[in-house]
Coordinates of C-alpha atoms in Angstrom, one line a residue:
M1 CA 136.4 197.5 69.8
Y2 CA 138.6 196.7 72.8
F3 CA 141.2 194.0 73.3
G4 CA 141.3 193.1 77.0
D5 CA 144.2 191.2 78.6
V6 CA 146.6 192.0 75.8
Y7 CA 149.5 193.3 77.8
M8 CA 151.3 190.5 79.6
P9 CA 154.7 190.7 81.1
L10 CA 157.3 188.5 79.4
Y11 CA 157.5 186.0 82.2
V12 CA 153.7 185.3 82.1
E13 CA 152.1 182.9 79.6
K14 CA 150.4 184.7 76.8
K15 CA 146.6 184.6 76.8
P16 CA 144.3 185.2 73.8
P17 CA 142.6 188.5 74.0
R18 CA 139.1 189.1 75.3
V19 CA 137.3 191.1 72.6
E20 CA 134.5 193.5 73.3
V21 CA 132.5 195.7 70.9
Y22 CA 130.8 198.9 72.0
S23 CA 127.4 199.6 70.5
L24 CA 126.3 203.2 70.0
A25 CA 122.7 202.0 69.6
T26 CA 122.6 200.4 73.1
N27 CA 125.3 202.5 74.7
S28 CA 126.9 199.3 76.0
W29 CA 129.7 196.9 75.6
R30 CA 129.3 193.2 74.7
T31 CA 131.8 190.4 74.6
I32 CA 132.4 188.8 71.2
G33 CA 134.6 186.0 72.6
N34 CA 137.8 185.4 74.5
N35 CA 139.4 182.9 72.2
A36 CA 139.8 184.2 68.6
G37 CA 142.7 181.8 68.2
Y38 CA 145.2 184.6 67.9
Y39 CA 147.3 187.1 69.8
A40 CA 147.0 190.7 68.5
N41 CA 150.6 191.7 68.6
D42 CA 150.0 195.4 68.2
T43 CA 146.5 196.6 69.0
F44 CA 147.5 200.2 68.6
S45 CA 148.3 199.7 64.9
S46 CA 145.2 198.7 63.0
A47 CA 143.7 199.2 59.6
F48 CA 140.0 199.5 58.7
L49 CA 139.1 198.2 55.2
N50 CA 136.1 196.3 53.7
E51 CA 134.0 196.7 56.9
A52 CA 136.7 194.9 58.9
V53 CA 139.5 196.0 61.2
H54 CA 142.9 194.3 60.7
W55 CA 145.9 193.7 63.0
F56 CA 149.2 191.9 62.8
A57 CA 148.8 188.8 64.8
S58 CA 150.2 185.4 65.9
K59 CA 148.2 182.2 66.2
T60 CA 147.8 181.0 69.7
G61 CA 149.9 178.0 70.7
E62 CA 152.5 178.8 68.0
E63 CA 156.1 179.3 69.1
S64 CA 157.0 181.3 66.0
S65 CA 156.7 185.0 65.5
A66 CA 153.6 186.7 64.2
N67 CA 152.5 185.3 60.9
V68 CA 149.0 186.5 59.9
V69 CA 146.8 189.6 59.5
L70 CA 143.9 189.0 61.9
L71 CA 140.7 190.6 60.9
F72 CA 137.3 191.2 62.6
D73 CA 134.4 191.7 60.2
F74 CA 131.9 194.0 61.8
N75 CA 129.0 192.8 59.6
S76 CA 129.3 189.1 60.5
E77 CA 131.1 189.7 63.9
K78 CA 133.5 186.9 63.0
F79 CA 137.3 186.7 62.9
G80 CA 139.3 185.7 59.9
E81 CA 142.9 185.7 58.8
I82 CA 144.9 186.8 55.8
M83 CA 148.3 185.3 55.1
L84 CA 151.3 187.6 54.7
P85 CA 153.3 188.1 51.5
M86 CA 156.8 186.7 51.5
Y87 CA 158.4 189.9 52.8
H88 CA 161.1 188.1 54.8
E89 CA 162.7 186.8 51.5
D90 CA 163.7 190.3 50.6
G91 CA 166.4 190.8 53.2
E92 CA 164.4 193.0 55.6
G93 CA 166.1 191.5 58.7
E94 CA 165.4 188.5 61.0
N95 CA 163.0 190.3 63.4
P96 CA 161.4 193.1 61.6
Q97 CA 158.8 195.4 63.1
L98 CA 155.5 194.8 61.3
S99 CA 152.2 196.7 61.1
V100 CA 149.2 197.0 58.8
A101 CA 147.8 200.1 57.1
V102 CA 145.5 201.0 54.2
L103 CA 147.0 202.6 51.1
R104 CA 144.7 203.6 48.2
E105 CA 141.9 201.3 49.3
S106 CA 144.3 198.3 49.5
L107 CA 145.6 196.5 52.6
A108 CA 149.3 197.3 53.1
L109 CA 152.0 195.7 55.3
I110 CA 154.7 197.9 56.7
V111 CA 158.0 196.0 57.3
C112 CA 160.7 197.9 59.2
S113 CA 164.3 196.6 59.7
I114 CA 165.5 197.3 63.3
S115 CA 169.1 197.9 64.3
N116 CA 170.8 196.6 67.4
L117 CA 170.1 200.0 68.9
R118 CA 166.3 199.5 68.4
L119 CA 166.3 202.2 65.6
I120 CA 164.7 201.7 62.2
E121 CA 167.2 201.2 59.4
G122 CA 164.5 201.2 56.7
C123 CA 160.8 200.5 56.1
Y124 CA 159.2 198.7 53.2
I125 CA 155.6 199.0 52.2
W126 CA 154.0 195.9 50.7
V127 CA 150.5 196.3 49.1
M128 CA 148.0 193.6 48.6
R129 CA 146.5 194.5 45.2
E130 CA 143.6 191.9 45.6
Y131 CA 142.2 191.8 49.1
G132 CA 142.9 188.5 50.8
L133 CA 145.0 187.1 48.0
V134 CA 148.6 186.7 49.4
E135 CA 150.0 186.2 45.9
S136 CA 149.0 189.8 45.0
G137 CA 151.2 191.3 47.7
T138 CA 154.2 193.2 46.2
K139 CA 156.7 195.6 47.6
Q140 CA 155.8 199.1 46.5
Y141 CA 158.0 201.5 48.5
S142 CA 161.3 201.6 50.4
I143 CA 161.7 204.4 52.9
V144 CA 165.3 205.1 54.1
P145 CA 165.3 207.6 57.0
E146 CA 168.0 210.2 57.1
E147 CA 167.8 210.5 60.9
R148 CA 167.1 208.3 63.9
I149 CA 163.6 206.8 63.7
V150 CA 162.2 204.6 66.4
R151 CA 158.9 203.4 65.0
P152 CA 156.5 203.8 62.0
L153 CA 153.2 205.6 62.7
G154 CA 151.5 204.6 59.5
I155 CA 150.1 206.0 56.2
V156 CA 148.1 209.2 56.2
N157 CA 146.0 210.6 53.3
N158 CA 147.1 207.8 51.0
S159 CA 150.5 209.5 50.5
D160 CA 152.3 210.4 53.7
F161 CA 154.3 207.9 55.8
G162 CA 154.6 209.1 59.4
M163 CA 157.4 208.0 61.7
Q164 CA 158.2 208.7 65.3
R165 CA 161.7 210.2 65.5
S166 CA 164.5 210.7 67.8
G167 CA 165.9 213.3 65.4
S168 CA 164.7 215.1 62.3
M169 CA 161.5 213.8 60.5
R170 CA 163.1 214.1 57.1
G171 CA 163.5 210.9 55.2
E172 CA 163.8 209.6 51.6
M173 CA 161.0 207.7 50.1
Q174 CA 161.7 205.6 47.1
R175 CA 159.0 204.1 44.9
Q176 CA 159.5 200.4 44.0
D177 CA 156.7 200.0 41.4
Q178 CA 155.4 202.6 39.0
N179 CA 152.0 200.9 38.6
V180 CA 150.4 201.8 41.9

């Protein structure tokens, strides 16, 4: 899958992405549509779960920051959305960096507080216990880095949280809920 026309300079009006899917059977690309109704905010950070790929996204025409998880179902070739848990009520900052991941076969939201120096102060992993049900989203982990971290890389092997650093990779991971 390819999102075309995603990068736009700040002074240019945002455009919805043009979405293309590559078929191994036909060795060709085909366009799914150019107006999914969303902007994919971070096309490099995606999560594949339940035959669908997921991104953190904003609705087109909305002035507010990103507010949904956009999904593309490969079986139906249709877009959908999943609302986000109420992560912002937990004091994770006004403009957190957000991305999606898969943790133990559940959709997860990674919320990172960013300092004025554009460094991560802490990351929080919210897990949606029931797919698509926003009420099932709970904060499971808090990660407090010991060194300067510039961005999360995601969850690997259902247990490791990778971060891009500007110092040591060591950090402290604190479990929030014992029933994961």
